[in-house]
Amino acid sequence: MKNGENILTETCSISPAVGNLPKTNPYSLSKEYFSEFPSKIYQLILVSSVSVEQEDMLLTLRDETLKSTQVFSLPTNYFESFSHNLAKKIAEISEIELELHELAPSLLSLKKENPFKIPANYFQQNKIAKPKEKAKVVGMFTSKAFFRYAAAACFVSILYFSYLATNTPLKENTLATTISVEKNNNLSDEGMVSFLNEVDEVSNNTENEFTAEESNNMLVDLNQETIKQVLSEIHEDEMKEFIELTGISDNNITN
Amino acid sequence: MTPQNSDDIALVAMFMDVNTRESAFTSIVKKYQERIYWQIRRMVVSHDDANDVMQNVFIKAWNGLQNFRSDAQLFTWLYRIAVNESLTYIEQMKRRSSISMDDESLNLEDKLESEKDFDANKAIWKLQIAMQQLPEKQRIVFNLRYFDELPYEEMSKVLDTSVGSLKASYHHAVKKIEDYILNH
């Protein structure tokens, strides 16, 4: 072997120690391994891929089996569907096994047993247990404290709104709200003019009212001496004319 | 065209025919199984692991042979599958050991020690231990060159690496093995 000699020479030139090592195979192996391997691998491939030829082979097998098993009764169309079902099943299994083989070969050796246990006859017991007691209903307004707090809240809110009502300048507010409402309602020019007139009237009325108030205040400030002084300055004839016009009695004048 | 190559072409042609597929495949397996097996075994050490990889290799070969190009060499192609499957298997072992926090599945030295007739003082076992210390690529190159006596050109096709790089890898591998043997 010329190539072998070249390799030995090359190895010896790199390292004589390695080149001179014996090339004996130290591993042990059963004698049957290589004689059995071709058939084993072919069986494995058969399982992993069922082709048309293998399906035909199964059909031939079916016919032969039918001929030799005439005495036994079989379900109708058993063999017609058997090969198809078998091939389908093998294909399914082999696909899964091949996938698992590629992903994790060690898992293939594991048994697919369920490690979990269930009580005996668990699935035969179809009874659904009814609840023993009716659920207790808890009312929302049973607490007395709720009514106390509600009454207190009502009382406080009444006080607050009454305070607001007595201390708010009502007319200014109404005027301001009226103006704001009018602004928001895009009025025409005529509408605006009539609105301003109304505002003027309101303001005049308020001025008159204030004048009357002022006069009342003045009357309140007058004492009896001032009144007598004013009355003494009026002539008796004027007084009589005034009494005749108004119809006030003498008793009222003296008072 | 070498006789071996012409024989392989005939086997592949037989495989393409449905009627002779099984016999052709069996012939291919019989022809290359030992060389493929020992290549894998020296990589993964234990027989069970080697057997798993062997099955993967030939299942892939069955599935891939229908699309096999006749210009490529059958042996080179099979070797390439074997190398890839070995590396994938070792990678899976590494992942498994990192998940399980258990080094046993990966420790190839331990597997060597559990081999029948193992003797750490014997040179042939020392060589195997030294090989397990090598990086994976150097181990493959050393295996293919030292034990399978593959020419660099063929190795280049198998490993898809340049001849210069393979020579360098082989050189480093031999030096490391020498160093181990002389110091143990």
CSV table of C-alpha atoms in Angstrom, one decimal:
chain,number,residue,atom,x,y,z
A,1,MET,CA,0.0,0.0,0.0
A,2,LYS,CA,1.9,3.0,-1.3
A,3,ASN,CA,-0.4,5.6,0.3
A,4,GLY,CA,-0.1,3.9,3.7
A,5,GLU,CA,3.7,3.9,3.5
A,6,ASN,CA,3.6,7.6,2.6
A,7,ILE,CA,1.4,8.3,5.6
A,8,LEU,CA,3.7,6.3,7.9
A,9,THR,CA,6.7,8.2,6.6
A,10,GLU,CA,4.9,11.6,7.0
A,11,THR,CA,3.9,10.7,10.6
A,12,CYS,CA,7.4,9.5,11.5
A,13,SER,CA,8.8,12.7,10.2
A,14,ILE,CA,6.5,14.7,12.4
A,15,SER,CA,6.9,12.3,15.4
A,16,PRO,CA,8.7,9.0,15.4
A,17,ALA,CA,7.0,8.1,18.7
A,18,VAL,CA,3.6,8.3,17.1
A,19,GLY,CA,4.7,6.8,13.8
A,20,ASN,CA,6.0,3.7,15.4
A,21,LEU,CA,2.9,3.0,17.5
A,22,PRO,CA,1.1,-0.2,16.7
A,23,LYS,CA,-2.1,0.3,14.7
A,24,THR,CA,-3.9,-2.4,16.4
A,25,ASN,CA,-7.6,-1.8,17.0
A,26,PRO,CA,-8.1,-1.9,20.8
A,27,TYR,CA,-11.9,-1.9,20.7
A,28,SER,CA,-14.0,-5.0,21.1
A,29,LEU,CA,-17.0,-5.8,18.9
A,30,SER,CA,-19.3,-8.8,18.5
A,31,LYS,CA,-18.5,-10.9,15.5
A,32,GLU,CA,-22.1,-10.8,14.3
A,33,TYR,CA,-22.4,-7.1,14.2
A,34,PHE,CA,-21.3,-6.5,10.7
A,35,SER,CA,-23.1,-9.5,9.3
A,36,GLU,CA,-26.4,-8.5,10.9
A,37,PHE,CA,-26.2,-4.8,10.4
A,38,PRO,CA,-27.3,-4.7,6.7
A,39,SER,CA,-30.6,-6.5,7.4
A,40,LYS,CA,-31.2,-4.6,10.6
A,41,ILE,CA,-30.7,-1.2,8.9
A,42,TYR,CA,-33.0,-2.3,6.1
A,43,GLN,CA,-35.7,-3.3,8.5
A,44,LEU,CA,-35.3,0.1,10.2
A,45,ILE,CA,-35.7,1.9,6.8
A,46,LEU,CA,-38.7,-0.2,6.0
A,47,VAL,CA,-40.4,0.9,9.2
A,48,SER,CA,-39.4,4.5,8.6
A,49,SER,CA,-40.6,4.7,5.0
A,50,VAL,CA,-43.4,2.6,3.5
A,51,SER,CA,-43.2,3.1,-0.2
A,52,VAL,CA,-45.6,2.0,-3.0
A,53,GLU,CA,-43.6,-1.2,-3.5
A,54,GLN,CA,-43.9,-2.1,0.1
A,55,GLU,CA,-47.6,-1.5,0.0
A,56,ASP,CA,-47.8,-3.8,-3.0
A,57,MET,CA,-45.9,-6.4,-1.0
A,58,LEU,CA,-48.4,-6.0,1.8
A,59,LEU,CA,-51.3,-6.5,-0.7
A,60,THR,CA,-49.7,-9.7,-2.0
A,61,LEU,CA,-49.3,-10.9,1.5
A,62,ARG,CA,-52.9,-10.1,2.2
A,63,ASP,CA,-54.1,-12.2,-0.8
A,64,GLU,CA,-51.9,-15.2,0.3
A,65,THR,CA,-53.3,-14.9,3.8
A,66,LEU,CA,-56.8,-14.8,2.5
A,67,LYS,CA,-56.3,-18.0,0.6
A,68,SER,CA,-54.8,-19.8,3.5
A,69,THR,CA,-57.4,-18.7,6.1
A,70,GLN,CA,-60.7,-19.5,4.4
A,71,VAL,CA,-62.1,-21.3,7.5
A,72,PHE,CA,-62.0,-18.2,9.7
A,73,SER,CA,-64.6,-15.5,9.5
A,74,LEU,CA,-63.5,-11.9,9.1
A,75,PRO,CA,-65.2,-8.5,9.2
A,76,THR,CA,-66.1,-7.4,5.7
A,77,ASN,CA,-63.4,-5.4,3.8
A,78,TYR,CA,-61.0,-6.1,6.6
A,79,PHE,CA,-58.1,-6.8,4.3
A,80,GLU,CA,-59.0,-4.1,1.8
A,81,SER,CA,-58.5,-1.5,4.5
A,82,PHE,CA,-55.9,-3.4,6.5
A,83,SER,CA,-52.9,-2.7,4.3
A,84,HIS,CA,-53.9,1.0,3.9
A,85,ASN,CA,-54.4,1.4,7.7
A,86,LEU,CA,-51.2,-0.4,8.5
A,87,ALA,CA,-49.2,1.7,6.0
A,88,LYS,CA,-50.7,4.8,7.4
A,89,LYS,CA,-50.0,3.8,10.9
A,90,ILE,CA,-46.4,2.8,10.1
A,91,ALA,CA,-45.8,6.1,8.3
A,92,GLU,CA,-47.2,8.0,11.2
A,93,ILE,CA,-45.1,6.2,13.7
A,94,SER,CA,-42.0,6.3,11.6
A,95,GLU,CA,-42.3,10.0,11.1
A,96,ILE,CA,-42.6,10.6,14.8
A,97,GLU,CA,-39.8,8.2,15.6
A,98,LEU,CA,-37.5,9.7,12.9
A,99,GLU,CA,-38.2,13.2,14.3
A,100,LEU,CA,-37.5,12.1,17.8
A,101,HIS,CA,-34.5,10.2,16.6
A,102,GLU,CA,-33.0,13.4,15.2
A,103,LEU,CA,-34.0,15.5,18.1
A,104,ALA,CA,-33.2,13.2,21.1
A,105,PRO,CA,-32.4,9.6,20.3
A,106,SER,CA,-32.3,8.8,24.0
A,107,LEU,CA,-36.0,9.5,24.3
A,108,LEU,CA,-36.8,6.6,21.9
A,109,SER,CA,-35.6,4.1,24.4
A,110,LEU,CA,-38.0,5.5,27.1
A,111,LYS,CA,-41.2,3.7,27.7
A,112,LYS,CA,-44.3,5.9,27.1
A,113,GLU,CA,-45.9,4.9,30.3
A,114,ASN,CA,-48.0,7.3,32.4
A,115,PRO,CA,-46.4,7.7,35.8
A,116,PHE,CA,-49.4,9.3,37.3
A,117,LYS,CA,-52.0,7.3,39.3
A,118,ILE,CA,-55.7,7.9,39.7
A,119,PRO,CA,-58.2,6.6,42.3
A,120,ALA,CA,-59.8,3.2,41.4
A,121,ASN,CA,-62.8,3.5,39.1
A,122,TYR,CA,-62.3,7.3,38.8
A,123,PHE,CA,-63.6,7.5,35.3
A,124,GLN,CA,-66.6,5.3,36.1
A,125,GLN,CA,-67.8,7.7,38.7
A,126,ASN,CA,-69.8,10.2,36.7
A,127,LYS,CA,-71.6,11.8,39.7
A,128,ILE,CA,-71.1,15.5,40.2
A,129,ALA,CA,-71.3,16.3,43.9
A,130,LYS,CA,-74.0,18.8,44.7
A,131,PRO,CA,-73.2,21.7,47.1
A,132,LYS,CA,-74.4,20.7,50.6
A,133,GLU,CA,-75.4,24.2,51.8
A,134,LYS,CA,-76.9,27.1,50.0
A,135,ALA,CA,-74.6,30.0,49.7
A,136,LYS,CA,-75.1,32.7,52.3
A,137,VAL,CA,-76.3,36.0,50.8
A,138,VAL,CA,-74.9,39.1,52.5
A,139,GLY,CA,-77.0,42.3,52.1
A,140,MET,CA,-75.3,45.6,51.3
A,141,PHE,CA,-77.5,47.8,53.6
A,142,THR,CA,-77.7,45.8,56.7
A,143,SER,CA,-75.2,47.9,58.5
A,144,LYS,CA,-76.6,50.7,60.7
A,145,ALA,CA,-73.5,52.7,60.3
A,146,PHE,CA,-74.3,53.1,56.6
A,147,PHE,CA,-77.5,55.0,57.5
A,148,ARG,CA,-75.7,57.2,60.1
A,149,TYR,CA,-73.1,58.2,57.5
A,150,ALA,CA,-75.7,58.8,54.8
A,151,ALA,CA,-77.8,61.1,57.2
A,152,ALA,CA,-74.7,63.0,58.2
A,153,ALA,CA,-73.7,63.5,54.5
A,154,CYS,CA,-77.2,64.8,53.7
A,155,PHE,CA,-77.2,67.2,56.6
A,156,VAL,CA,-73.7,68.6,55.6
A,157,SER,CA,-74.7,69.0,52.0
A,158,ILE,CA,-77.9,70.9,52.9
A,159,LEU,CA,-75.9,73.3,55.1
A,160,TYR,CA,-73.4,73.8,52.3
A,161,PHE,CA,-76.0,74.6,49.6
A,162,SER,CA,-78.0,76.9,51.9
A,163,TYR,CA,-74.8,78.8,52.7
A,164,LEU,CA,-74.0,79.1,48.9
A,165,ALA,CA,-77.6,80.3,48.2
A,166,THR,CA,-77.5,83.1,50.8
A,167,ASN,CA,-74.0,84.4,50.0
A,168,THR,CA,-74.0,84.4,46.2
A,169,PRO,CA,-74.8,87.8,44.5
A,170,LEU,CA,-77.7,86.4,42.5
A,171,LYS,CA,-78.3,89.2,40.1
A,172,GLU,CA,-74.7,89.5,39.0
A,173,ASN,CA,-74.6,85.8,38.6
A,174,THR,CA,-77.8,85.8,36.5
A,175,LEU,CA,-76.5,88.7,34.4
A,176,ALA,CA,-73.1,87.0,33.9
A,177,THR,CA,-74.7,83.7,33.0
A,178,THR,CA,-77.1,85.4,30.7
A,179,ILE,CA,-74.2,87.1,28.9
A,180,SER,CA,-72.2,84.0,28.6
A,181,VAL,CA,-75.2,82.1,27.3
A,182,GLU,CA,-75.9,84.8,24.8
A,183,LYS,CA,-72.2,84.8,23.7
A,184,ASN,CA,-72.3,81.1,23.1
A,185,ASN,CA,-75.5,81.3,21.1
A,186,ASN,CA,-74.2,83.3,18.1
A,187,LEU,CA,-77.0,86.0,18.1
A,188,SER,CA,-77.8,88.3,15.2
A,189,ASP,CA,-77.2,92.0,15.5
A,190,GLU,CA,-80.9,92.7,16.2
A,191,GLY,CA,-80.8,90.1,18.9
A,192,MET,CA,-77.7,91.7,20.5
A,193,VAL,CA,-79.4,95.2,20.4
A,194,SER,CA,-82.5,93.9,22.2
A,195,PHE,CA,-80.3,92.1,24.7
A,196,LEU,CA,-78.4,95.3,25.5
A,197,ASN,CA,-81.7,97.2,25.9
A,198,GLU,CA,-82.9,94.6,28.4
A,199,VAL,CA,-79.6,94.9,30.3
A,200,ASP,CA,-80.0,98.7,30.4
A,201,GLU,CA,-83.5,98.3,31.8
A,202,VAL,CA,-82.3,95.9,34.5
A,203,SER,CA,-79.5,98.3,35.5
A,204,ASN,CA,-82.0,101.3,35.7
A,205,ASN,CA,-84.3,99.3,37.9
A,206,THR,CA,-81.5,98.4,40.2
A,207,GLU,CA,-80.4,102.1,40.4
A,208,ASN,CA,-84.0,103.1,41.4
A,209,GLU,CA,-84.1,100.5,44.0
A,210,PHE,CA,-80.9,101.6,45.5
A,211,THR,CA,-82.3,105.2,45.6
A,212,ALA,CA,-85.3,104.1,47.5
A,213,GLU,CA,-83.1,102.2,49.9
A,214,GLU,CA,-81.0,105.3,50.5
A,215,SER,CA,-84.2,107.3,51.2
A,216,ASN,CA,-85.4,104.7,53.6
A,217,ASN,CA,-82.1,104.8,55.4
A,218,MET,CA,-82.4,108.6,55.6
A,219,LEU,CA,-85.9,108.3,57.1
A,220,VAL,CA,-84.5,105.9,59.7
A,221,ASP,CA,-81.8,108.4,60.6
A,222,LEU,CA,-84.4,111.2,61.3
A,223,ASN,CA,-85.3,111.8,65.0
A,224,GLN,CA,-88.4,113.6,66.4
A,225,GLU,CA,-86.8,117.0,66.9
A,226,THR,CA,-85.8,117.2,63.3
A,227,ILE,CA,-89.2,116.2,62.2
A,228,LYS,CA,-90.8,118.9,64.4
A,229,GLN,CA,-88.4,121.4,63.0
A,230,VAL,CA,-89.3,120.5,59.4
A,231,LEU,CA,-93.0,120.6,60.2
A,232,SER,CA,-92.7,124.1,61.9
A,233,GLU,CA,-91.2,125.5,58.7
A,234,ILE,CA,-94.3,124.4,56.7
A,235,HIS,CA,-97.1,127.0,56.6
A,236,GLU,CA,-100.5,126.0,58.1
A,237,ASP,CA,-102.4,126.7,54.8
A,238,GLU,CA,-100.1,124.3,53.0
A,239,MET,CA,-100.6,121.7,55.6
A,240,LYS,CA,-104.4,122.0,55.3
A,241,GLU,CA,-104.2,121.7,51.5
A,242,PHE,CA,-102.0,118.6,51.9
A,243,ILE,CA,-104.4,117.0,54.4
A,244,GLU,CA,-107.4,117.7,52.2
A,245,LEU,CA,-105.5,116.1,49.2
A,246,THR,CA,-104.3,113.0,51.0
A,247,GLY,CA,-107.2,112.5,53.4
A,248,ILE,CA,-105.0,111.9,56.5
A,249,SER,CA,-106.8,112.3,59.9
A,250,ASP,CA,-105.9,114.9,62.6
A,251,ASN,CA,-104.8,112.1,65.0
A,252,ASN,CA,-102.2,110.9,62.6
A,253,ILE,CA,-100.7,114.5,62.1
A,254,THR,CA,-100.4,115.2,65.8
A,255,ASN,CA,-98.6,111.9,66.2
B,1,MET,CA,-12.1,5.9,-13.2
B,2,THR,CA,-11.0,3.4,-10.5
B,3,PRO,CA,-12.6,0.0,-10.3
B,4,GLN,CA,-14.0,0.9,-6.9
B,5,ASN,CA,-15.6,4.0,-8.4
B,6,SER,CA,-17.1,2.1,-11.3
B,7,ASP,CA,-18.5,-0.4,-8.9
B,8,ASP,CA,-20.1,2.3,-6.9
B,9,ILE,CA,-21.7,3.9,-10.0
B,10,ALA,CA,-23.2,0.5,-10.8
B,11,LEU,CA,-24.5,0.1,-7.3
B,12,VAL,CA,-26.1,3.6,-7.4
B,13,ALA,CA,-27.7,2.8,-10.7
B,14,MET,CA,-29.1,-0.4,-9.2
B,15,PHE,CA,-30.4,1.5,-6.3
B,16,MET,CA,-32.3,3.8,-8.7
B,17,ASP,CA,-34.2,0.8,-10.0
B,18,VAL,CA,-37.1,-0.1,-7.7
B,19,ASN,CA,-36.7,-3.8,-8.4
B,20,THR,CA,-33.0,-3.9,-7.4
B,21,ARG,CA,-33.0,-1.2,-4.8
B,22,GLU,CA,-32.9,-3.4,-1.7
B,23,SER,CA,-30.1,-5.6,-3.0
B,24,ALA,CA,-28.1,-2.6,-4.1
B,25,PHE,CA,-28.5,-0.9,-0.8
B,26,THR,CA,-27.5,-4.0,1.1
B,27,SER,CA,-24.4,-4.3,-1.1
B,28,ILE,CA,-23.5,-0.6,-0.3
B,29,VAL,CA,-23.9,-1.2,3.4
B,30,LYS,CA,-21.9,-4.4,3.3
B,31,LYS,CA,-19.1,-2.7,1.4
B,32,TYR,CA,-18.6,0.4,3.6
B,33,GLN,CA,-20.1,-0.5,7.0
B,34,GLU,CA,-16.8,-1.5,8.7
B,35,ARG,CA,-14.8,1.6,7.6
B,36,ILE,CA,-17.7,3.9,8.5
B,37,TYR,CA,-18.3,2.1,11.8
B,38,TRP,CA,-14.7,2.4,13.0
B,39,GLN,CA,-14.5,6.0,12.0
B,40,ILE,CA,-17.6,6.7,14.1
B,41,ARG,CA,-16.5,4.4,16.9
B,42,ARG,CA,-13.2,6.2,17.3
B,43,MET,CA,-15.1,9.5,17.5
B,44,VAL,CA,-17.9,8.5,20.0
B,45,VAL,CA,-16.0,5.6,21.7
B,46,SER,CA,-18.9,3.5,23.0
B,47,HIS,CA,-20.5,0.9,20.8
B,48,ASP,CA,-24.1,1.9,21.6
B,49,ASP,CA,-23.4,5.4,20.6
B,50,ALA,CA,-21.6,4.2,17.4
B,51,ASN,CA,-24.5,2.0,16.5
B,52,ASP,CA,-27.0,4.9,16.9
B,53,VAL,CA,-24.8,7.0,14.6
B,54,MET,CA,-24.4,4.2,12.1
B,55,GLN,CA,-28.2,3.9,11.9
B,56,ASN,CA,-28.6,7.6,11.3
B,57,VAL,CA,-25.9,7.5,8.6
B,58,PHE,CA,-27.5,4.7,6.6
B,59,ILE,CA,-31.0,6.0,7.0
B,60,LYS,CA,-29.8,9.3,5.6
B,61,ALA,CA,-28.0,7.5,2.9
B,62,TRP,CA,-31.2,5.7,1.9
B,63,ASN,CA,-33.1,8.9,1.8
B,64,GLY,CA,-30.4,10.8,-0.1
B,65,LEU,CA,-29.3,8.2,-2.6
B,66,GLN,CA,-32.2,8.9,-4.8
B,67,ASN,CA,-30.8,12.4,-5.4
B,68,PHE,CA,-27.2,11.3,-5.4
B,69,ARG,CA,-25.1,12.8,-8.2
B,70,SER,CA,-23.0,10.2,-10.0
B,71,ASP,CA,-20.1,12.7,-10.4
B,72,ALA,CA,-19.5,12.5,-6.6
B,73,GLN,CA,-17.8,9.5,-5.1
B,74,LEU,CA,-20.1,7.3,-3.0
B,75,PHE,CA,-17.5,6.6,-0.4
B,76,THR,CA,-16.6,10.2,0.0
B,77,TRP,CA,-20.3,11.1,0.3
B,78,LEU,CA,-20.9,8.3,2.9
B,79,TYR,CA,-17.8,9.4,4.9
B,80,ARG,CA,-19.1,13.0,4.9
B,81,ILE,CA,-22.5,11.9,6.3
B,82,ALA,CA,-20.7,9.8,8.9
B,83,VAL,CA,-18.4,12.7,10.0
B,84,ASN,CA,-21.4,15.1,10.2
B,85,GLU,CA,-23.5,12.7,12.1
B,86,SER,CA,-20.7,12.0,14.6
B,87,LEU,CA,-20.2,15.6,15.2
B,88,THR,CA,-24.0,16.2,15.6
B,89,TYR,CA,-24.1,13.3,18.1
B,90,ILE,CA,-21.2,14.7,20.1
B,91,GLU,CA,-22.9,18.1,20.1
B,92,GLN,CA,-26.1,16.5,21.4
B,93,MET,CA,-24.2,14.8,24.1
B,94,LYS,CA,-22.6,18.1,25.1
B,95,ARG,CA,-26.0,19.8,25.2
B,96,ARG,CA,-27.4,16.9,27.2
B,97,SER,CA,-24.6,17.0,29.7
B,98,SER,CA,-25.0,20.8,30.1
B,99,ILE,CA,-28.7,20.4,30.8
B,100,SER,CA,-28.4,17.5,33.2
B,101,MET,CA,-25.2,18.9,34.8
B,102,ASP,CA,-23.8,15.5,34.3
B,103,ASP,CA,-20.4,15.1,32.6
B,104,GLU,CA,-20.7,11.4,32.2
B,105,SER,CA,-22.4,11.5,28.9
B,106,LEU,CA,-19.7,13.7,27.5
B,107,ASN,CA,-16.6,12.3,29.2
B,108,LEU,CA,-15.1,10.1,26.4
B,109,GLU,CA,-12.2,9.2,28.6
B,110,ASP,CA,-14.5,7.6,31.1
B,111,LYS,CA,-16.1,5.7,28.2
B,112,LEU,CA,-12.7,4.5,27.1
B,113,GLU,CA,-11.9,3.3,30.6
B,114,SER,CA,-15.2,1.3,30.7
B,115,GLU,CA,-14.1,-0.5,27.5
B,116,LYS,CA,-13.4,-4.2,27.7
B,117,ASP,CA,-9.6,-5.0,27.9
B,118,PHE,CA,-8.8,-1.3,28.7
B,119,ASP,CA,-5.3,-0.8,29.9
B,120,ALA,CA,-4.0,2.7,30.4
B,121,ASN,CA,-0.4,1.4,30.3
B,122,LYS,CA,-0.7,-0.1,26.8
B,123,ALA,CA,0.3,2.1,23.9
B,124,ILE,CA,-2.8,1.4,21.9
B,125,TRP,CA,-5.0,2.7,24.6
B,126,LYS,CA,-2.7,5.6,25.3
B,127,LEU,CA,-3.1,6.6,21.7
B,128,GLN,CA,-6.9,6.5,22.1
B,129,ILE,CA,-6.8,8.6,25.2
B,130,ALA,CA,-4.5,11.1,23.6
B,131,MET,CA,-6.9,11.3,20.6
B,132,GLN,CA,-9.8,12.2,22.9
B,133,GLN,CA,-7.8,15.2,24.1
B,134,LEU,CA,-7.7,16.6,20.6
B,135,PRO,CA,-10.1,19.2,19.3
B,136,GLU,CA,-12.9,17.6,17.2
B,137,LYS,CA,-11.6,18.7,13.8
B,138,GLN,CA,-8.0,17.5,14.5
B,139,ARG,CA,-9.4,14.3,15.8
B,140,ILE,CA,-11.3,13.7,12.6
B,141,VAL,CA,-8.3,14.6,10.5
B,142,PHE,CA,-6.1,12.3,12.5
B,143,ASN,CA,-8.6,9.5,12.3
B,144,LEU,CA,-9.0,9.8,8.5
B,145,ARG,CA,-5.3,10.1,7.9
B,146,TYR,CA,-3.7,7.8,10.4
B,147,PHE,CA,-6.2,4.9,10.6
B,148,ASP,CA,-8.1,5.2,7.3
B,149,GLU,CA,-5.1,6.3,5.3
B,150,LEU,CA,-7.1,8.8,3.2
B,151,PRO,CA,-5.2,11.0,0.8
B,152,TYR,CA,-5.5,14.7,1.6
B,153,GLU,CA,-7.4,15.3,-1.6
B,154,GLU,CA,-10.1,12.9,-0.6
B,155,MET,CA,-10.2,14.2,2.9
B,156,SER,CA,-10.6,17.7,1.4
B,157,LYS,CA,-13.8,16.5,-0.3
B,158,VAL,CA,-15.1,14.8,2.8
B,159,LEU,CA,-14.4,17.7,5.2
B,160,ASP,CA,-14.8,20.5,2.6
B,161,THR,CA,-11.4,22.0,3.8
B,162,SER,CA,-8.3,22.9,1.9
B,163,VAL,CA,-5.4,20.5,1.7
B,164,GLY,CA,-3.0,23.0,3.4
B,165,SER,CA,-5.3,23.3,6.3
B,166,LEU,CA,-5.7,19.6,6.6
B,167,LYS,CA,-1.9,19.1,6.6
B,168,ALA,CA,-1.6,21.7,9.3
B,169,SER,CA,-4.3,20.0,11.4
B,170,TYR,CA,-2.7,16.6,11.0
B,171,HIS,CA,0.7,18.0,12.0
B,172,HIS,CA,-0.8,19.6,15.2
B,173,ALA,CA,-2.7,16.5,16.0
B,174,VAL,CA,0.4,14.2,15.8
B,175,LYS,CA,2.5,16.6,17.9
B,176,LYS,CA,-0.2,16.8,20.6
B,177,ILE,CA,-0.5,13.0,20.7
B,178,GLU,CA,3.3,12.6,20.8
B,179,ASP,CA,3.4,15.1,23.7
B,180,TYR,CA,0.7,13.1,25.6
B,181,ILE,CA,2.4,9.7,25.0
B,182,LEU,CA,5.8,10.9,26.1
B,183,ASN,CA,4.4,12.5,29.3
B,184,HIS,CA,2.1,9.7,30.4
